PDB file of C-alpha atoms in Angstrom:
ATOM      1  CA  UNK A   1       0.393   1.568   5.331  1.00 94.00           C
ATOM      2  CA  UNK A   2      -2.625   1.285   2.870  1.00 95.00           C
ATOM      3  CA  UNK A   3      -5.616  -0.669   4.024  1.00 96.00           C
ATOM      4  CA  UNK A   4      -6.526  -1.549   0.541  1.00 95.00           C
ATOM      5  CA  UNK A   5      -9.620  -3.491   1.526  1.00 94.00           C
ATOM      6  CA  UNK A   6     -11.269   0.433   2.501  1.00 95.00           C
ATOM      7  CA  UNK A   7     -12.649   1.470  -0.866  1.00 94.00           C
ATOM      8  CA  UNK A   8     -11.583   4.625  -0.397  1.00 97.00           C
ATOM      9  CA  UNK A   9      -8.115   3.515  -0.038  1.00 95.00           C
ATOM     10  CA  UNK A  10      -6.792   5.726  -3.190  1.00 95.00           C
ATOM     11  CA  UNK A  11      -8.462   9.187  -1.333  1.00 97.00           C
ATOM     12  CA  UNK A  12      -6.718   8.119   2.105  1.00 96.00           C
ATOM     13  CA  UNK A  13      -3.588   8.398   0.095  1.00 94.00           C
ATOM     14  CA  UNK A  14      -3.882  11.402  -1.514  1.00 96.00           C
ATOM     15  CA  UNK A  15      -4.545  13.083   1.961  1.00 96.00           C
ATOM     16  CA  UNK A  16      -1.663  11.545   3.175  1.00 94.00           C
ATOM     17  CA  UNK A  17       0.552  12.711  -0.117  1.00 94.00           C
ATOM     18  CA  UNK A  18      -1.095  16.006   0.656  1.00 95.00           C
ATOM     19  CA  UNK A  19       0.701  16.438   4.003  1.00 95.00           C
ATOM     20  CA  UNK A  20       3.737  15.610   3.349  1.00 94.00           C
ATOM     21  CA  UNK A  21       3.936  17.935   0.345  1.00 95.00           C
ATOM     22  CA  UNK A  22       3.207  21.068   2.655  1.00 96.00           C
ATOM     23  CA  UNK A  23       5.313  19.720   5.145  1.00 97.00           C
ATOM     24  CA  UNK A  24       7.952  19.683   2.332  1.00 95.00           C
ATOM     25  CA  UNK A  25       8.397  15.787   2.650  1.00 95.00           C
ATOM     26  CA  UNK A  26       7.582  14.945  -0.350  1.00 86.00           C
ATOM     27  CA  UNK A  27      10.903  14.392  -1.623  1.00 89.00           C
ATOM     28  CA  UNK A  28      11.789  11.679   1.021  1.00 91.00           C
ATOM     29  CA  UNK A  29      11.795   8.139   0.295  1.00 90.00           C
ATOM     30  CA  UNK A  30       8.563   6.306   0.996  1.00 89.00           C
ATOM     31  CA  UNK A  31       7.496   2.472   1.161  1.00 90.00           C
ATOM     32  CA  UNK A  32       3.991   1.675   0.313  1.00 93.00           C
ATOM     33  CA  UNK A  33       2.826  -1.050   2.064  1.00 95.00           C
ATOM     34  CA  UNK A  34      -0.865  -2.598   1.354  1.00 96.00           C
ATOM     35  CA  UNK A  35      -2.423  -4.052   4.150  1.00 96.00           C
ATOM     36  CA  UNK A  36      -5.082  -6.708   3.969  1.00 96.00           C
ATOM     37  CA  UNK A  37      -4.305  -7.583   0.569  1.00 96.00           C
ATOM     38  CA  UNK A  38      -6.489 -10.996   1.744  1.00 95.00           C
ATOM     39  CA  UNK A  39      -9.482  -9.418   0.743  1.00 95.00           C
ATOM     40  CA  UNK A  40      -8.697  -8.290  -2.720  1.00 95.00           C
ATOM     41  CA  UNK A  41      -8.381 -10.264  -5.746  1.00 93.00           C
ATOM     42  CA  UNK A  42      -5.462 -12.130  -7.291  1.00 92.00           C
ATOM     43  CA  UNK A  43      -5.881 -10.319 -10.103  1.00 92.00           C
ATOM     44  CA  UNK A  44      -5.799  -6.824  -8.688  1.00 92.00           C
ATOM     45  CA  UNK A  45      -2.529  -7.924  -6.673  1.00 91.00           C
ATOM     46  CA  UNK A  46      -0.438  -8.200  -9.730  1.00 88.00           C
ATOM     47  CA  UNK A  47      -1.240  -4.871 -10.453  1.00 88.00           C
ATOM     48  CA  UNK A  48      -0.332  -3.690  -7.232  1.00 87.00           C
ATOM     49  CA  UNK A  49       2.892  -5.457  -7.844  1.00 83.00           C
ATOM     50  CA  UNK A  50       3.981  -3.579 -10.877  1.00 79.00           C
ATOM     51  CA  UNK A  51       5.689  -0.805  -8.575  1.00 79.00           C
ATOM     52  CA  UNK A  52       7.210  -1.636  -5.277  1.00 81.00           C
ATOM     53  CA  UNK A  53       5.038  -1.468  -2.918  1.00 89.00           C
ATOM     54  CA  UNK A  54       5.159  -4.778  -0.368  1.00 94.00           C
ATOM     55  CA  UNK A  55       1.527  -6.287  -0.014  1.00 96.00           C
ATOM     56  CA  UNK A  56       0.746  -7.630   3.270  1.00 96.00           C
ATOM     57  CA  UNK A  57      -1.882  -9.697   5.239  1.00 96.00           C
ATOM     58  CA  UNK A  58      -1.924 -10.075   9.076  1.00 93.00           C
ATOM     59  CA  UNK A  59      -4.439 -12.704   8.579  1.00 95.00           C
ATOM     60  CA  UNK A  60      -2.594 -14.877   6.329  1.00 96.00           C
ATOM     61  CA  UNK A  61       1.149 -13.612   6.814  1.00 95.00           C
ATOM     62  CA  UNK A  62       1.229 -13.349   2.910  1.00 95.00           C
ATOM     63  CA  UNK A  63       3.945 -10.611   2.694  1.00 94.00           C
ATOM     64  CA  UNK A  64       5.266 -11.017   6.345  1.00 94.00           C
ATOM     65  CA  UNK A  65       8.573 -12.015   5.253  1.00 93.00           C
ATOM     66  CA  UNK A  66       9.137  -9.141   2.379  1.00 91.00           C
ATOM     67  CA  UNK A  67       8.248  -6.375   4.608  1.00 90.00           C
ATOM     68  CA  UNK A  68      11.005  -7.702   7.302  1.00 91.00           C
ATOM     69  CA  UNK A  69      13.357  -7.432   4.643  1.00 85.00           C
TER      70      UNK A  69
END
């Protein structure tokens, strides 16, 4: 889970890709999931969407729906 709205969101996720490589995870399946996508633009949400990650937003419930899926 990516809190997107911390604009250091892309470091936080390099730390995290960091541990699972030397914990030899990094061949697992992963689901990105951004969180707080209310605070971001509309603009930068489609190009979140280009991969799969699910965006999500407690505060809204945008995205509730997909991530139960």
């Amino acid at each position: 889970v990516v809190d997107i709205s911390n604009e250091n969101y892309k470091e936080q996720m390099e730390a995290v890709d960091g541990i699972l490589n030397s914990l030899n995870l990094n061949e697992i399946p992963r689901l990105v999931i951004y969180n707080k996508v209310d605070s971001i633009s509309e603009e930068f949400k489609e190009s979140l969407r280009e991969n799969e990650e699910i965006l999500v937003s407690a505060a809204t419930k945008e995205g509730l729906l997909e991530l139960l899926e």
